[in-house]
mmCIF file of C-alpha atoms and ligand atoms in Angstrom:
data_model
loop_
_atom_site.group_PDB
_atom_site.id
_atom_site.type_symbol
_atom_site.label_atom_id
_atom_site.label_comp_id
_atom_site.label_asym_id
_atom_site.label_seq_id
_atom_site.Cartn_x
_atom_site.Cartn_y
_atom_site.Cartn_z
ATOM 1 C CA MET A 247 -19.805 8.868 14.290
ATOM 2 C CA GLY A 248 -18.941 5.215 14.232
ATOM 3 C CA LEU A 249 -20.009 2.222 12.182
ATOM 4 C CA ASN A 250 -23.569 1.971 13.498
ATOM 5 C CA ASP A 251 -24.283 5.604 12.812
ATOM 6 C CA ILE A 252 -22.949 5.365 9.257
ATOM 7 C CA GLU A 253 -24.972 2.188 8.646
ATOM 8 C CA THR A 254 -28.108 4.007 9.790
ATOM 9 C CA ARG A 255 -27.383 6.965 7.538
ATOM 10 C CA ILE A 256 -26.712 4.714 4.532
ATOM 11 C CA ALA A 257 -29.997 2.877 5.093
ATOM 12 C CA LYS A 258 -31.833 6.206 5.252
ATOM 13 C CA ALA A 259 -30.098 7.525 2.112
ATOM 14 C CA CYS A 260 -31.033 4.338 0.230
ATOM 15 C CA GLN A 261 -34.622 4.646 1.369
ATOM 16 C CA ASP A 262 -34.765 8.313 0.311
ATOM 17 C CA ALA A 263 -33.342 7.381 -3.097
ATOM 18 C CA GLY A 264 -35.744 4.452 -3.515
ATOM 19 C CA ARG A 265 -32.850 2.018 -3.700
ATOM 20 C CA PRO A 266 -32.443 -1.327 -1.941
ATOM 21 C CA ARG A 267 -29.870 -1.200 0.858
ATOM 22 C CA GLU A 268 -27.946 -4.115 -0.639
ATOM 23 C CA ASP A 269 -27.151 -2.041 -3.746
ATOM 24 C CA VAL A 270 -24.634 -0.022 -1.731
ATOM 25 C CA GLN A 271 -21.459 -1.424 -0.211
ATOM 26 C CA LEU A 272 -19.751 0.387 2.612
ATOM 27 C CA ILE A 273 -15.974 0.419 2.280
ATOM 28 C CA ALA A 274 -14.529 1.292 5.679
ATOM 29 C CA VAL A 275 -11.366 3.219 4.820
ATOM 30 C CA SER A 276 -8.826 2.094 7.399
ATOM 31 C CA LYS A 277 -5.694 3.811 6.034
ATOM 32 C CA VAL A 278 -3.406 5.208 8.737
ATOM 33 C CA GLN A 279 -5.835 4.163 11.485
ATOM 34 C CA PRO A 280 -4.385 2.398 14.522
ATOM 35 C CA ASN A 281 -4.946 -1.374 14.439
ATOM 36 C CA ASP A 282 -7.101 -1.360 17.557
ATOM 37 C CA ARG A 283 -9.658 0.873 15.826
ATOM 38 C CA VAL A 284 -9.686 -1.410 12.784
ATOM 39 C CA GLU A 285 -10.040 -4.446 14.995
ATOM 40 C CA ALA A 286 -12.996 -2.880 16.806
ATOM 41 C CA VAL A 287 -14.808 -2.488 13.476
ATOM 42 C CA LEU A 288 -13.969 -6.085 12.520
ATOM 43 C CA GLN A 289 -15.397 -7.202 15.858
ATOM 44 C CA GLN A 290 -18.618 -5.371 15.063
ATOM 45 C CA GLY A 291 -18.872 -7.690 12.077
ATOM 46 C CA HIS A 292 -17.833 -5.356 9.271
ATOM 47 C CA ARG A 293 -15.791 -7.090 6.562
ATOM 48 C CA LEU A 294 -15.126 -4.646 3.714
ATOM 49 C CA PHE A 295 -12.208 -2.252 4.026
ATOM 50 C CA GLY A 296 -10.287 0.215 1.888
ATOM 51 C CA GLU A 297 -6.600 1.083 1.881
ATOM 52 C CA ASN A 298 -4.742 3.613 -0.213
ATOM 53 C CA LYS A 299 -1.207 2.201 -0.037
ATOM 54 C CA VAL A 300 -0.017 -1.267 -1.057
ATOM 55 C CA GLN A 301 2.766 -1.375 1.529
ATOM 56 C CA GLU A 302 0.549 -0.333 4.406
ATOM 57 C CA ALA A 303 -2.101 -2.883 3.448
ATOM 58 C CA ALA A 304 0.537 -5.617 3.156
ATOM 59 C CA GLY A 305 1.580 -4.843 6.726
ATOM 60 C CA LYS A 306 -1.791 -5.381 8.372
ATOM 61 C CA TRP A 307 -4.308 -7.279 6.241
ATOM 62 C CA PRO A 308 -2.703 -10.733 5.921
ATOM 63 C CA ASP A 309 -2.832 -10.994 9.708
ATOM 64 C CA PHE A 310 -6.419 -9.695 9.991
ATOM 65 C CA ARG A 311 -7.451 -12.105 7.225
ATOM 66 C CA ASP A 312 -5.996 -14.995 9.240
ATOM 67 C CA ARG A 313 -8.065 -14.028 12.233
ATOM 68 C CA TYR A 314 -11.367 -12.971 10.626
ATOM 69 C CA GLU A 315 -13.294 -14.781 7.900
ATOM 70 C CA ASN A 316 -14.464 -13.287 4.616
ATOM 71 C CA VAL A 317 -12.502 -10.073 4.879
ATOM 72 C CA GLN A 318 -12.349 -8.033 1.678
ATOM 73 C CA VAL A 319 -9.892 -5.232 1.061
ATOM 74 C CA HIS A 320 -10.093 -2.749 -1.806
ATOM 75 C CA LEU A 321 -7.264 -0.547 -3.033
ATOM 76 C CA ILE A 322 -8.490 3.056 -3.342
ATOM 77 C CA GLY A 323 -5.138 4.826 -3.755
ATOM 78 C CA PRO A 324 -2.750 5.190 -6.710
ATOM 79 C CA LEU A 325 -1.000 2.055 -7.975
ATOM 80 C CA GLN A 326 2.513 2.007 -9.429
ATOM 81 C CA THR A 327 3.057 -0.661 -12.080
ATOM 82 C CA ASN A 328 5.969 -2.156 -10.134
ATOM 83 C CA LYS A 329 3.547 -2.912 -7.265
ATOM 84 C CA ALA A 330 0.804 -4.298 -9.508
ATOM 85 C CA ARG A 331 1.635 -7.953 -8.894
ATOM 86 C CA GLN A 332 1.608 -7.491 -5.118
ATOM 87 C CA ALA A 333 -1.625 -5.493 -5.347
ATOM 88 C CA MET A 334 -3.324 -8.241 -7.353
ATOM 89 C CA ASP A 335 -2.467 -10.713 -4.597
ATOM 90 C CA LEU A 336 -3.560 -8.471 -1.744
ATOM 91 C CA PHE A 337 -6.747 -6.800 -2.929
ATOM 92 C CA ASP A 338 -10.199 -8.009 -3.930
ATOM 93 C CA ALA A 339 -10.733 -4.881 -6.002
ATOM 94 C CA ILE A 340 -8.665 -2.009 -7.354
ATOM 95 C CA HIS A 341 -10.509 1.309 -7.748
ATOM 96 C CA THR A 342 -7.681 3.295 -9.298
ATOM 97 C CA LEU A 343 -7.028 2.000 -12.798
ATOM 98 C CA ASP A 344 -6.103 5.302 -14.425
ATOM 99 C CA ARG A 345 -3.760 4.826 -17.381
ATOM 100 C CA PRO A 346 -2.948 2.534 -20.314
ATOM 101 C CA LYS A 347 0.396 1.418 -18.914
ATOM 102 C CA LEU A 348 -1.261 0.098 -15.762
ATOM 103 C CA ALA A 349 -4.040 -1.548 -17.794
ATOM 104 C CA ASN A 350 -1.442 -3.364 -19.900
ATOM 105 C CA THR A 351 0.472 -4.520 -16.831
ATOM 106 C CA LEU A 352 -2.677 -5.787 -15.097
ATOM 107 C CA ALA A 353 -3.748 -7.592 -18.277
ATOM 108 C CA ARG A 354 -0.378 -9.304 -18.622
ATOM 109 C CA LEU A 355 -0.381 -10.390 -14.965
ATOM 110 C CA ALA A 356 -3.995 -11.572 -15.226
ATOM 111 C CA GLN A 357 -3.052 -13.777 -18.186
ATOM 112 C CA GLU A 358 -0.044 -15.103 -16.325
ATOM 113 C CA THR A 359 -1.801 -15.855 -13.028
ATOM 114 C CA GLY A 360 -5.326 -16.590 -14.265
ATOM 115 C CA HIS A 361 -6.734 -14.186 -11.718
ATOM 116 C CA CYS A 362 -7.623 -10.506 -11.531
ATOM 117 C CA PRO A 363 -9.330 -8.407 -8.849
ATOM 118 C CA ASP A 364 -12.442 -6.433 -9.810
ATOM 119 C CA LEU A 365 -11.398 -3.173 -11.418
ATOM 120 C CA PHE A 366 -12.775 0.350 -11.323
ATOM 121 C CA ILE A 367 -11.506 3.062 -13.632
ATOM 122 C CA GLN A 368 -10.711 6.334 -11.905
ATOM 123 C CA ILE A 369 -12.124 9.362 -13.705
ATOM 124 C CA ASN A 370 -10.689 12.799 -12.987
ATOM 125 C CA THR A 371 -14.113 14.442 -13.171
ATOM 126 C CA GLY A 372 -12.755 17.821 -12.085
ATOM 127 C CA GLU A 373 -9.873 17.641 -14.600
ATOM 128 C CA GLU A 374 -7.491 18.641 -11.827
ATOM 129 C CA PRO A 375 -3.872 18.534 -13.018
ATOM 130 C CA GLN A 376 -2.564 17.185 -9.696
ATOM 131 C CA LYS A 377 -5.139 14.389 -9.502
ATOM 132 C CA ALA A 378 -4.959 10.917 -11.003
ATOM 133 C CA GLY A 379 -7.608 9.619 -13.342
ATOM 134 C CA VAL A 380 -8.711 9.605 -16.943
ATOM 135 C CA SER A 381 -10.296 12.828 -18.167
ATOM 136 C CA PRO A 382 -14.052 12.605 -18.881
ATOM 137 C CA ALA A 383 -13.382 13.160 -22.605
ATOM 138 C CA GLU A 384 -11.058 10.157 -22.739
ATOM 139 C CA ALA A 385 -13.192 7.884 -20.567
ATOM 140 C CA ASP A 386 -15.137 6.036 -23.281
ATOM 141 C CA GLY A 387 -11.973 5.282 -25.238
ATOM 142 C CA PHE A 388 -10.094 4.054 -22.181
ATOM 143 C CA ILE A 389 -12.991 1.859 -21.042
ATOM 144 C CA ALA A 390 -13.072 0.258 -24.512
ATOM 145 C CA GLU A 391 -9.305 -0.247 -24.418
ATOM 146 C CA CYS A 392 -9.533 -2.008 -21.039
ATOM 147 C CA ARG A 393 -12.368 -4.223 -22.239
ATOM 148 C CA ALA A 394 -10.342 -5.175 -25.301
ATOM 149 C CA LEU A 395 -7.656 -6.366 -22.870
ATOM 150 C CA ASP A 396 -10.282 -8.615 -21.191
ATOM 151 C CA LEU A 397 -9.917 -6.785 -17.891
ATOM 152 C CA PRO A 398 -12.833 -7.220 -15.454
ATOM 153 C CA ILE A 399 -14.027 -3.605 -15.412
ATOM 154 C CA LYS A 400 -16.841 -3.310 -12.850
ATOM 155 C CA GLY A 401 -17.316 0.418 -12.704
ATOM 156 C CA LEU A 402 -15.940 3.914 -12.296
ATOM 157 C CA MET A 403 -14.502 5.844 -9.382
ATOM 158 C CA CYS A 404 -14.059 9.558 -8.703
ATOM 159 C CA ILE A 405 -12.793 11.929 -6.034
ATOM 160 C CA PRO A 406 -14.505 15.307 -6.572
ATOM 161 C CA PRO A 407 -12.484 18.519 -6.138
ATOM 162 C CA VAL A 408 -12.650 19.675 -2.505
ATOM 163 C CA ASP A 409 -13.994 23.105 -3.341
ATOM 164 C CA GLU A 410 -16.812 22.087 -5.690
ATOM 165 C CA THR A 411 -20.319 20.723 -5.264
ATOM 166 C CA PRO A 412 -19.769 16.963 -5.251
ATOM 167 C CA SER A 413 -23.196 16.209 -6.774
ATOM 168 C CA LEU A 414 -22.127 17.586 -10.145
ATOM 169 C CA HIS A 415 -19.235 15.147 -10.200
ATOM 170 C CA PHE A 416 -21.373 12.238 -9.025
ATOM 171 C CA ALA A 417 -23.878 13.001 -11.783
ATOM 172 C CA LEU A 418 -21.104 13.133 -14.386
ATOM 173 C CA LEU A 419 -19.636 9.808 -13.218
ATOM 174 C CA GLN A 420 -23.079 8.212 -13.330
ATOM 175 C CA LYS A 421 -23.620 9.499 -16.853
ATOM 176 C CA ILE A 422 -20.305 8.107 -18.124
ATOM 177 C CA ALA A 423 -21.000 4.747 -16.438
ATOM 178 C CA ASN A 424 -24.523 4.522 -17.870
ATOM 179 C CA ARG A 425 -23.511 5.198 -21.441
ATOM 180 C CA ASN A 426 -20.794 2.545 -21.138
ATOM 181 C CA GLY A 427 -23.014 -0.066 -19.514
ATOM 182 C CA LEU A 428 -21.060 -0.133 -16.249
ATOM 183 C CA ALA A 429 -22.940 -0.921 -13.045
ATOM 184 C CA GLY A 430 -20.377 0.051 -10.392
ATOM 185 C CA LEU A 431 -19.978 3.566 -9.038
ATOM 186 C CA SER A 432 -17.312 4.101 -6.378
ATOM 187 C CA MET A 433 -18.035 7.562 -5.040
ATOM 188 C CA GLY A 434 -18.846 9.365 -1.795
ATOM 189 C CA MET A 435 -16.722 9.822 1.311
ATOM 190 C CA SER A 436 -17.407 10.858 4.922
ATOM 191 C CA SER A 437 -18.687 14.297 3.967
ATOM 192 C CA ASP A 438 -20.854 13.411 0.984
ATOM 193 C CA PHE A 439 -21.762 9.709 0.866
ATOM 194 C CA GLU A 440 -25.497 10.396 1.157
ATOM 195 C CA GLN A 441 -25.420 12.599 -1.948
ATOM 196 C CA ALA A 442 -23.388 9.928 -3.734
ATOM 197 C CA ILE A 443 -26.062 7.340 -2.908
ATOM 198 C CA ALA A 444 -28.699 9.663 -4.370
ATOM 199 C CA PHE A 445 -26.682 9.632 -7.613
ATOM 200 C CA GLY A 446 -26.343 5.859 -7.735
ATOM 201 C CA ALA A 447 -23.167 5.058 -5.764
ATOM 202 C CA THR A 448 -22.655 1.312 -5.350
ATOM 203 C CA HIS A 449 -19.506 1.660 -3.225
ATOM 204 C CA VAL A 450 -19.096 4.478 -0.720
ATOM 205 C CA ARG A 451 -15.640 4.967 0.802
ATOM 206 C CA VAL A 452 -15.968 6.219 4.357
ATOM 207 C CA GLY A 453 -12.982 6.661 6.664
ATOM 208 C CA SER A 454 -12.945 9.334 9.344
ATOM 209 C CA ALA A 455 -16.703 9.202 10.007
ATOM 210 C CA ILE A 456 -16.305 5.548 11.052
ATOM 211 C CA PHE A 457 -12.875 5.462 12.681
ATOM 212 C CA GLY A 458 -12.389 9.041 13.822
ATOM 213 C CA GLU A 459 -9.861 11.549 12.523
ATOM 214 C CA ARG A 460 -6.738 10.081 10.989
ATOM 215 C CA THR A 461 -3.733 10.686 13.192
ATOM 216 C CA PRO A 462 -0.694 11.435 11.030
ATOM 217 C CA ALA A 463 1.784 8.528 11.044
HETATM 218 C C1 PLP B 122 -9.017 8.605 2.502
HETATM 219 C C2 PLP B 122 -9.932 8.325 1.384
HETATM 220 C C3 PLP B 122 -11.326 8.190 1.595
HETATM 221 C C4 PLP B 122 -11.979 8.361 2.950
HETATM 222 O O1 PLP B 122 -11.982 9.690 3.317
HETATM 223 P P1 PLP B 122 -12.840 10.208 4.586
HETATM 224 O O2 PLP B 122 -13.038 11.634 4.302
HETATM 225 O O3 PLP B 122 -12.011 9.937 5.785
HETATM 226 O O4 PLP B 122 -14.117 9.447 4.589
HETATM 227 C C5 PLP B 122 -12.105 7.890 0.501
HETATM 228 N N1 PLP B 122 -11.579 7.739 -0.734
HETATM 229 C C6 PLP B 122 -10.265 7.859 -0.977
HETATM 230 C C7 PLP B 122 -9.757 7.684 -2.355
HETATM 231 C C8 PLP B 122 -9.402 8.166 0.069
HETATM 232 O O5 PLP B 122 -8.081 8.286 -0.185
#
């Protein structure tokens, strides 16, 4: 548990997979964590964080950014179109582009402001009705649609179903990314980031294994 332990495990997983350590970015998922825990991780020198709610991120990250240099924050939770403008200001990357309406809104705002965070398309690899994301069958078409809008698509993201072997989903995401020429793979959480690295993850999203269990707000 803790940042150092996770760093060690990531280094080992990269070595086992024959991948350079710098190919994998650790997103420390700070959602719902008390500020003192987040600050402790900042003080250890970590600079890349993930949040799943725009409002929550808006409440803490402007202040942390004032006090620490080179902080990056990625949005890893669902984005409503009416919060897209705020999200584009707050985040360095958005991992949850999951529908045409949001793609159109982001494209319009990118034209207007001349700036757009890096984008990952969320794929619903388990085709779970309650989960966000584009179905695997629609992925190629949606990726092409986003590229036609000039959006900076860097990769794909998935959250495997809780009751299934995550490796199958990581392999599927990797396959879709490869055939579309996308380098980024946002996959792997506290319980499975080593497997994700074996399947080519470039961004692992680790929360509780760094910060401890999330205490409900
Ligand atoms: C909360 C969250 C994580 C981190 O989960 P842990 O199990 O605490 O590592 C990763 N990805 C997404 C999309 C999340 O919402």
